[in-house]
């Protein structure tokens, strides 16, 4: 079981994660500022396009632009674990991107958890291959857990004294 959690106490700000699947290789990528990007998504979805505002470091078993998690230069961290109950939103007017590119989009364009939540509301995860939920944390100690249940984005933020995600809601 993969697990990720955030600790923010007495000036200590840590995000920790384990991986429950063994891989022969994992890649670490640096992602530069000022790069024009477009989501890898097929019609009928309209792909999300953006310019990276922040640089980041990400980890992936798949390749660049599809991270399993990472941190940007402003201290925003986005991590994920599998959540089998995930149901992403259905096709609508919002531009879409994949569930891993969603992580890259947030790291590229947001500096805080609040900015990430605002950005997440104007895009949509479409054509997914993995069912995930996400842990977001920033350098100021703000944090949120984001899940997609019954096609709706659910944000757990209030009264989350020890945010932890694993493979259950």
mmCIF file with all atom_site columns, C-alpha atoms in Angstrom:
data_model
loop_
_atom_site.group_PDB
_atom_site.id
_atom_site.type_symbol
_atom_site.label_atom_id
_atom_site.label_alt_id
_atom_site.label_comp_id
_atom_site.label_asym_id
_atom_site.label_entity_id
_atom_site.label_seq_id
_atom_site.pdbx_PDB_ins_code
_atom_site.Cartn_x
_atom_site.Cartn_y
_atom_site.Cartn_z
_atom_site.occupancy
_atom_site.B_iso_or_equiv
_atom_site.pdbx_formal_charge
_atom_site.auth_seq_id
_atom_site.auth_comp_id
_atom_site.auth_asym_id
_atom_site.auth_atom_id
_atom_site.pdbx_PDB_model_num
ATOM 1   C CA . UNK A 1 1   ? 0.000   0.000  0.000   1.00 0.00 ? 1   UNK A CA 1
ATOM 2   C CA . UNK A 1 2   ? 1.381   3.411  -0.977  1.00 0.00 ? 2   UNK A CA 1
ATOM 3   C CA . UNK A 1 3   ? 1.113   6.089  1.679   1.00 0.00 ? 3   UNK A CA 1
ATOM 4   C CA . UNK A 1 4   ? 1.853   9.821  1.689   1.00 0.00 ? 4   UNK A CA 1
ATOM 5   C CA . UNK A 1 5   ? 1.527   12.235 4.605   1.00 0.00 ? 5   UNK A CA 1
ATOM 6   C CA . UNK A 1 6   ? 2.340   15.790 5.667   1.00 0.00 ? 6   UNK A CA 1
ATOM 7   C CA . UNK A 1 7   ? 3.779   16.971 8.984   1.00 0.00 ? 7   UNK A CA 1
ATOM 8   C CA . UNK A 1 8   ? 3.865   20.656 9.897   1.00 0.00 ? 8   UNK A CA 1
ATOM 9   C CA . UNK A 1 9   ? 4.783   21.241 13.535  1.00 0.00 ? 9   UNK A CA 1
ATOM 10  C CA . UNK A 1 10  ? 7.119   23.641 15.304  1.00 0.00 ? 10  UNK A CA 1
ATOM 11  C CA . UNK A 1 11  ? 8.727   24.848 12.083  1.00 0.00 ? 11  UNK A CA 1
ATOM 12  C CA . UNK A 1 12  ? 9.132   21.362 10.630  1.00 0.00 ? 12  UNK A CA 1
ATOM 13  C CA . UNK A 1 13  ? 7.478   20.974 7.218   1.00 0.00 ? 13  UNK A CA 1
ATOM 14  C CA . UNK A 1 14  ? 7.785   17.471 5.726   1.00 0.00 ? 14  UNK A CA 1
ATOM 15  C CA . UNK A 1 15  ? 5.971   15.485 3.058   1.00 0.00 ? 15  UNK A CA 1
ATOM 16  C CA . UNK A 1 16  ? 6.804   11.776 3.098   1.00 0.00 ? 16  UNK A CA 1
ATOM 17  C CA . UNK A 1 17  ? 5.813   8.969  0.729   1.00 0.00 ? 17  UNK A CA 1
ATOM 18  C CA . UNK A 1 18  ? 6.476   5.281  0.252   1.00 0.00 ? 18  UNK A CA 1
ATOM 19  C CA . UNK A 1 19  ? 5.864   3.280  -2.902  1.00 0.00 ? 19  UNK A CA 1
ATOM 20  C CA . UNK A 1 20  ? 4.330   -0.177 -2.654  1.00 0.00 ? 20  UNK A CA 1
ATOM 21  C CA . UNK A 1 21  ? 5.255   -1.348 -6.158  1.00 0.00 ? 21  UNK A CA 1
ATOM 22  C CA . UNK A 1 22  ? 8.817   -2.299 -7.065  1.00 0.00 ? 22  UNK A CA 1
ATOM 23  C CA . UNK A 1 23  ? 10.116  -0.841 -10.306 1.00 0.00 ? 23  UNK A CA 1
ATOM 24  C CA . UNK A 1 24  ? 13.301  -1.551 -12.231 1.00 0.00 ? 24  UNK A CA 1
ATOM 25  C CA . UNK A 1 25  ? 13.813  2.156  -12.759 1.00 0.00 ? 25  UNK A CA 1
ATOM 26  C CA . UNK A 1 26  ? 12.552  5.524  -11.644 1.00 0.00 ? 26  UNK A CA 1
ATOM 27  C CA . UNK A 1 27  ? 13.321  8.819  -13.305 1.00 0.00 ? 27  UNK A CA 1
ATOM 28  C CA . UNK A 1 28  ? 13.937  12.207 -11.727 1.00 0.00 ? 28  UNK A CA 1
ATOM 29  C CA . UNK A 1 29  ? 13.269  15.219 -13.939 1.00 0.00 ? 29  UNK A CA 1
ATOM 30  C CA . UNK A 1 30  ? 13.966  18.910 -13.688 1.00 0.00 ? 30  UNK A CA 1
ATOM 31  C CA . UNK A 1 31  ? 11.247  21.037 -15.236 1.00 0.00 ? 31  UNK A CA 1
ATOM 32  C CA . UNK A 1 32  ? 12.113  24.547 -16.369 1.00 0.00 ? 32  UNK A CA 1
ATOM 33  C CA . UNK A 1 33  ? 10.159  27.802 -16.228 1.00 0.00 ? 33  UNK A CA 1
ATOM 34  C CA . UNK A 1 34  ? 8.769   29.427 -19.347 1.00 0.00 ? 34  UNK A CA 1
ATOM 35  C CA . UNK A 1 35  ? 7.938   26.266 -21.307 1.00 0.00 ? 35  UNK A CA 1
ATOM 36  C CA . UNK A 1 36  ? 4.710   26.122 -23.360 1.00 0.00 ? 36  UNK A CA 1
ATOM 37  C CA . UNK A 1 37  ? 2.882   22.840 -22.713 1.00 0.00 ? 37  UNK A CA 1
ATOM 38  C CA . UNK A 1 38  ? -0.235  21.121 -24.016 1.00 0.00 ? 38  UNK A CA 1
ATOM 39  C CA . UNK A 1 39  ? -1.909  18.097 -22.461 1.00 0.00 ? 39  UNK A CA 1
ATOM 40  C CA . UNK A 1 40  ? -1.568  14.740 -24.187 1.00 0.00 ? 40  UNK A CA 1
ATOM 41  C CA . UNK A 1 41  ? -5.260  14.007 -24.593 1.00 0.00 ? 41  UNK A CA 1
ATOM 42  C CA . UNK A 1 42  ? -7.437  12.751 -27.448 1.00 0.00 ? 42  UNK A CA 1
ATOM 43  C CA . UNK A 1 43  ? -10.694 14.207 -28.802 1.00 0.00 ? 43  UNK A CA 1
ATOM 44  C CA . UNK A 1 44  ? -13.430 14.790 -27.891 1.00 0.00 ? 44  UNK A CA 1
ATOM 45  C CA . UNK A 1 45  ? -11.642 16.329 -24.893 1.00 0.00 ? 45  UNK A CA 1
ATOM 46  C CA . UNK A 1 46  ? -10.156 19.777 -25.404 1.00 0.00 ? 46  UNK A CA 1
ATOM 47  C CA . UNK A 1 47  ? -6.523  19.669 -24.181 1.00 0.00 ? 47  UNK A CA 1
ATOM 48  C CA . UNK A 1 48  ? -5.343  22.034 -21.472 1.00 0.00 ? 48  UNK A CA 1
ATOM 49  C CA . UNK A 1 49  ? -2.498  24.366 -22.511 1.00 0.00 ? 49  UNK A CA 1
ATOM 50  C CA . UNK A 1 50  ? -0.263  26.378 -20.198 1.00 0.00 ? 50  UNK A CA 1
ATOM 51  C CA . UNK A 1 51  ? 3.145   27.969 -19.730 1.00 0.00 ? 51  UNK A CA 1
ATOM 52  C CA . UNK A 1 52  ? 5.238   26.779 -16.803 1.00 0.00 ? 52  UNK A CA 1
ATOM 53  C CA . UNK A 1 53  ? 5.678   29.646 -14.352 1.00 0.00 ? 53  UNK A CA 1
ATOM 54  C CA . UNK A 1 54  ? 7.717   27.671 -11.810 1.00 0.00 ? 54  UNK A CA 1
ATOM 55  C CA . UNK A 1 55  ? 10.515  25.164 -12.137 1.00 0.00 ? 55  UNK A CA 1
ATOM 56  C CA . UNK A 1 56  ? 10.168  21.822 -10.373 1.00 0.00 ? 56  UNK A CA 1
ATOM 57  C CA . UNK A 1 57  ? 11.708  18.454 -9.643  1.00 0.00 ? 57  UNK A CA 1
ATOM 58  C CA . UNK A 1 58  ? 9.496   15.432 -10.281 1.00 0.00 ? 58  UNK A CA 1
ATOM 59  C CA . UNK A 1 59  ? 9.688   11.645 -10.011 1.00 0.00 ? 59  UNK A CA 1
ATOM 60  C CA . UNK A 1 60  ? 8.146   9.298  -12.576 1.00 0.00 ? 60  UNK A CA 1
ATOM 61  C CA . UNK A 1 61  ? 8.207   5.673  -13.665 1.00 0.00 ? 61  UNK A CA 1
ATOM 62  C CA . UNK A 1 62  ? 6.663   6.664  -17.020 1.00 0.00 ? 62  UNK A CA 1
ATOM 63  C CA . UNK A 1 63  ? 8.521   9.726  -18.291 1.00 0.00 ? 63  UNK A CA 1
ATOM 64  C CA . UNK A 1 64  ? 8.742   13.491 -18.338 1.00 0.00 ? 64  UNK A CA 1
ATOM 65  C CA . UNK A 1 65  ? 5.469   15.415 -17.929 1.00 0.00 ? 65  UNK A CA 1
ATOM 66  C CA . UNK A 1 66  ? 3.784   12.441 -16.200 1.00 0.00 ? 66  UNK A CA 1
ATOM 67  C CA . UNK A 1 67  ? 5.047   12.649 -12.618 1.00 0.00 ? 67  UNK A CA 1
ATOM 68  C CA . UNK A 1 68  ? 4.033   10.518 -9.681  1.00 0.00 ? 68  UNK A CA 1
ATOM 69  C CA . UNK A 1 69  ? 4.871   13.502 -7.489  1.00 0.00 ? 69  UNK A CA 1
ATOM 70  C CA . UNK A 1 70  ? 7.156   16.464 -7.096  1.00 0.00 ? 70  UNK A CA 1
ATOM 71  C CA . UNK A 1 71  ? 7.997   19.842 -5.611  1.00 0.00 ? 71  UNK A CA 1
ATOM 72  C CA . UNK A 1 72  ? 8.286   23.220 -7.303  1.00 0.00 ? 72  UNK A CA 1
ATOM 73  C CA . UNK A 1 73  ? 10.620  26.101 -6.546  1.00 0.00 ? 73  UNK A CA 1
ATOM 74  C CA . UNK A 1 74  ? 7.964   27.846 -4.428  1.00 0.00 ? 74  UNK A CA 1
ATOM 75  C CA . UNK A 1 75  ? 7.653   24.833 -2.131  1.00 0.00 ? 75  UNK A CA 1
ATOM 76  C CA . UNK A 1 76  ? 4.370   23.413 -3.449  1.00 0.00 ? 76  UNK A CA 1
ATOM 77  C CA . UNK A 1 77  ? 4.336   19.603 -3.231  1.00 0.00 ? 77  UNK A CA 1
ATOM 78  C CA . UNK A 1 78  ? 1.856   17.327 -5.011  1.00 0.00 ? 78  UNK A CA 1
ATOM 79  C CA . UNK A 1 79  ? 1.843   13.587 -4.273  1.00 0.00 ? 79  UNK A CA 1
ATOM 80  C CA . UNK A 1 80  ? -0.621  10.816 -5.115  1.00 0.00 ? 80  UNK A CA 1
ATOM 81  C CA . UNK A 1 81  ? -1.614  7.286  -4.236  1.00 0.00 ? 81  UNK A CA 1
ATOM 82  C CA . UNK A 1 82  ? -4.082  4.907  -5.833  1.00 0.00 ? 82  UNK A CA 1
ATOM 83  C CA . UNK A 1 83  ? -7.708  5.229  -4.802  1.00 0.00 ? 83  UNK A CA 1
ATOM 84  C CA . UNK A 1 84  ? -9.823  2.523  -6.448  1.00 0.00 ? 84  UNK A CA 1
ATOM 85  C CA . UNK A 1 85  ? -13.073 4.398  -5.710  1.00 0.00 ? 85  UNK A CA 1
ATOM 86  C CA . UNK A 1 86  ? -11.994 7.362  -7.875  1.00 0.00 ? 86  UNK A CA 1
ATOM 87  C CA . UNK A 1 87  ? -14.440 8.569  -10.515 1.00 0.00 ? 87  UNK A CA 1
ATOM 88  C CA . UNK A 1 88  ? -13.163 11.612 -12.401 1.00 0.00 ? 88  UNK A CA 1
ATOM 89  C CA . UNK A 1 89  ? -15.612 14.212 -13.798 1.00 0.00 ? 89  UNK A CA 1
ATOM 90  C CA . UNK A 1 90  ? -17.381 13.414 -17.050 1.00 0.00 ? 90  UNK A CA 1
ATOM 91  C CA . UNK A 1 91  ? -16.816 15.336 -20.269 1.00 0.00 ? 91  UNK A CA 1
ATOM 92  C CA . UNK A 1 92  ? -17.790 19.011 -19.956 1.00 0.00 ? 92  UNK A CA 1
ATOM 93  C CA . UNK A 1 93  ? -16.637 22.388 -21.332 1.00 0.00 ? 93  UNK A CA 1
ATOM 94  C CA . UNK A 1 94  ? -13.436 22.532 -19.255 1.00 0.00 ? 94  UNK A CA 1
ATOM 95  C CA . UNK A 1 95  ? -10.108 21.686 -20.894 1.00 0.00 ? 95  UNK A CA 1
ATOM 96  C CA . UNK A 1 96  ? -8.718  18.305 -19.824 1.00 0.00 ? 96  UNK A CA 1
ATOM 97  C CA . UNK A 1 97  ? -5.460  16.551 -19.061 1.00 0.00 ? 97  UNK A CA 1
ATOM 98  C CA . UNK A 1 98  ? -4.386  13.176 -17.667 1.00 0.00 ? 98  UNK A CA 1
ATOM 99  C CA . UNK A 1 99  ? -4.263  12.309 -13.980 1.00 0.00 ? 99  UNK A CA 1
ATOM 100 C CA . UNK A 1 100 ? -0.441  12.499 -13.872 1.00 0.00 ? 100 UNK A CA 1
ATOM 101 C CA . UNK A 1 101 ? -0.195  15.620 -16.029 1.00 0.00 ? 101 UNK A CA 1
ATOM 102 C CA . UNK A 1 102 ? -2.587  17.194 -13.499 1.00 0.00 ? 102 UNK A CA 1
ATOM 103 C CA . UNK A 1 103 ? 0.309   17.018 -11.019 1.00 0.00 ? 103 UNK A CA 1
ATOM 104 C CA . UNK A 1 104 ? 2.708   18.682 -13.487 1.00 0.00 ? 104 UNK A CA 1
ATOM 105 C CA . UNK A 1 105 ? 0.155   21.387 -14.321 1.00 0.00 ? 105 UNK A CA 1
ATOM 106 C CA . UNK A 1 106 ? -0.251  22.319 -10.648 1.00 0.00 ? 106 UNK A CA 1
ATOM 107 C CA . UNK A 1 107 ? 3.518   22.341 -10.035 1.00 0.00 ? 107 UNK A CA 1
ATOM 108 C CA . UNK A 1 108 ? 4.065   24.452 -13.169 1.00 0.00 ? 108 UNK A CA 1
ATOM 109 C CA . UNK A 1 109 ? 1.400   27.065 -12.450 1.00 0.00 ? 109 UNK A CA 1
ATOM 110 C CA . UNK A 1 110 ? 0.794   27.309 -8.691  1.00 0.00 ? 110 UNK A CA 1
ATOM 111 C CA . UNK A 1 111 ? 2.805   28.431 -5.668  1.00 0.00 ? 111 UNK A CA 1
ATOM 112 C CA . UNK A 1 112 ? 0.395   27.571 -2.844  1.00 0.00 ? 112 UNK A CA 1
ATOM 113 C CA . UNK A 1 113 ? -2.255  25.005 -1.974  1.00 0.00 ? 113 UNK A CA 1
ATOM 114 C CA . UNK A 1 114 ? -4.983  27.644 -2.407  1.00 0.00 ? 114 UNK A CA 1
ATOM 115 C CA . UNK A 1 115 ? -3.742  28.527 -5.899  1.00 0.00 ? 115 UNK A CA 1
ATOM 116 C CA . UNK A 1 116 ? -3.649  24.820 -6.771  1.00 0.00 ? 116 UNK A CA 1
ATOM 117 C CA . UNK A 1 117 ? -7.236  24.304 -5.616  1.00 0.00 ? 117 UNK A CA 1
ATOM 118 C CA . UNK A 1 118 ? -8.369  27.337 -7.633  1.00 0.00 ? 118 UNK A CA 1
ATOM 119 C CA . UNK A 1 119 ? -6.528  26.052 -10.726 1.00 0.00 ? 119 UNK A CA 1
ATOM 120 C CA . UNK A 1 120 ? -7.925  22.527 -10.285 1.00 0.00 ? 120 UNK A CA 1
ATOM 121 C CA . UNK A 1 121 ? -11.474 23.872 -10.496 1.00 0.00 ? 121 UNK A CA 1
ATOM 122 C CA . UNK A 1 122 ? -11.009 25.249 -14.032 1.00 0.00 ? 122 UNK A CA 1
ATOM 123 C CA . UNK A 1 123 ? -9.527  22.095 -15.602 1.00 0.00 ? 123 UNK A CA 1
ATOM 124 C CA . UNK A 1 124 ? -10.658 18.484 -15.661 1.00 0.00 ? 124 UNK A CA 1
ATOM 125 C CA . UNK A 1 125 ? -8.935  15.121 -15.507 1.00 0.00 ? 125 UNK A CA 1
ATOM 126 C CA . UNK A 1 126 ? -9.998  13.124 -18.551 1.00 0.00 ? 126 UNK A CA 1
ATOM 127 C CA . UNK A 1 127 ? -9.115  9.832  -20.242 1.00 0.00 ? 127 UNK A CA 1
ATOM 128 C CA . UNK A 1 128 ? -7.362  8.504  -17.148 1.00 0.00 ? 128 UNK A CA 1
ATOM 129 C CA . UNK A 1 129 ? -5.547  5.211  -16.863 1.00 0.00 ? 129 UNK A CA 1
ATOM 130 C CA . UNK A 1 130 ? -5.100  5.346  -13.069 1.00 0.00 ? 130 UNK A CA 1
ATOM 131 C CA . UNK A 1 131 ? -7.485  6.059  -10.234 1.00 0.00 ? 131 UNK A CA 1
ATOM 132 C CA . UNK A 1 132 ? -5.709  8.457  -7.866  1.00 0.00 ? 132 UNK A CA 1
ATOM 133 C CA . UNK A 1 133 ? -6.171  10.870 -5.019  1.00 0.00 ? 133 UNK A CA 1
ATOM 134 C CA . UNK A 1 134 ? -3.735  13.636 -4.138  1.00 0.00 ? 134 UNK A CA 1
ATOM 135 C CA . UNK A 1 135 ? -1.962  15.279 -1.220  1.00 0.00 ? 135 UNK A CA 1
ATOM 136 C CA . UNK A 1 136 ? -1.042  18.948 -1.665  1.00 0.00 ? 136 UNK A CA 1
ATOM 137 C CA . UNK A 1 137 ? 1.185   20.874 0.751   1.00 0.00 ? 137 UNK A CA 1
ATOM 138 C CA . UNK A 1 138 ? 3.047   24.171 0.604   1.00 0.00 ? 138 UNK A CA 1
ATOM 139 C CA . UNK A 1 139 ? 5.902   25.924 2.358   1.00 0.00 ? 139 UNK A CA 1
ATOM 140 C CA . UNK A 1 140 ? 3.476   27.816 4.633   1.00 0.00 ? 140 UNK A CA 1
ATOM 141 C CA . UNK A 1 141 ? 2.098   24.593 6.129   1.00 0.00 ? 141 UNK A CA 1
ATOM 142 C CA . UNK A 1 142 ? -1.170  24.672 4.186   1.00 0.00 ? 142 UNK A CA 1
ATOM 143 C CA . UNK A 1 143 ? -2.373  21.281 2.998   1.00 0.00 ? 143 UNK A CA 1
ATOM 144 C CA . UNK A 1 144 ? -5.287  19.564 1.325   1.00 0.00 ? 144 UNK A CA 1
ATOM 145 C CA . UNK A 1 145 ? -6.345  16.124 0.212   1.00 0.00 ? 145 UNK A CA 1
ATOM 146 C CA . UNK A 1 146 ? -8.118  16.042 -3.154  1.00 0.00 ? 146 UNK A CA 1
ATOM 147 C CA . UNK A 1 147 ? -10.272 13.095 -4.195  1.00 0.00 ? 147 UNK A CA 1
ATOM 148 C CA . UNK A 1 148 ? -12.606 12.573 -7.129  1.00 0.00 ? 148 UNK A CA 1
ATOM 149 C CA . UNK A 1 149 ? -15.679 10.659 -5.977  1.00 0.00 ? 149 UNK A CA 1
ATOM 150 C CA . UNK A 1 150 ? -18.896 10.214 -7.953  1.00 0.00 ? 150 UNK A CA 1
ATOM 151 C CA . UNK A 1 151 ? -17.476 12.552 -10.613 1.00 0.00 ? 151 UNK A CA 1
ATOM 152 C CA . UNK A 1 152 ? -16.956 15.454 -8.187  1.00 0.00 ? 152 UNK A CA 1
ATOM 153 C CA . UNK A 1 153 ? -13.742 16.972 -6.841  1.00 0.00 ? 153 UNK A CA 1
ATOM 154 C CA . UNK A 1 154 ? -13.830 16.613 -3.044  1.00 0.00 ? 154 UNK A CA 1
ATOM 155 C CA . UNK A 1 155 ? -11.360 18.698 -1.018  1.00 0.00 ? 155 UNK A CA 1
ATOM 156 C CA . UNK A 1 156 ? -10.511 17.729 2.552   1.00 0.00 ? 156 UNK A CA 1
ATOM 157 C CA . UNK A 1 157 ? -8.887  20.736 4.155   1.00 0.00 ? 157 UNK A CA 1
ATOM 158 C CA . UNK A 1 158 ? -10.567 21.796 7.362   1.00 0.00 ? 158 UNK A CA 1
ATOM 159 C CA . UNK A 1 159 ? -9.727  19.886 10.546  1.00 0.00 ? 159 UNK A CA 1
ATOM 160 C CA . UNK A 1 160 ? -7.041  17.831 8.820   1.00 0.00 ? 160 UNK A CA 1
ATOM 161 C CA . UNK A 1 161 ? -4.537  17.776 11.657  1.00 0.00 ? 161 UNK A CA 1
ATOM 162 C CA . UNK A 1 162 ? -2.500  14.909 10.195  1.00 0.00 ? 162 UNK A CA 1
ATOM 163 C CA . UNK A 1 163 ? -3.192  14.579 6.471   1.00 0.00 ? 163 UNK A CA 1
ATOM 164 C CA . UNK A 1 164 ? -2.431  11.104 5.199   1.00 0.00 ? 164 UNK A CA 1
ATOM 165 C CA . UNK A 1 165 ? -3.469  9.298  2.033   1.00 0.00 ? 165 UNK A CA 1
ATOM 166 C CA . UNK A 1 166 ? -3.181  5.621  1.239   1.00 0.00 ? 166 UNK A CA 1
ATOM 167 C CA . UNK A 1 167 ? -5.213  3.356  -1.006  1.00 0.00 ? 167 UNK A CA 1
ATOM 168 C CA . UNK A 1 168 ? -8.513  4.054  0.803   1.00 0.00 ? 168 UNK A CA 1
ATOM 169 C CA . UNK A 1 169 ? -10.786 7.141  0.935   1.00 0.00 ? 169 UNK A CA 1
#
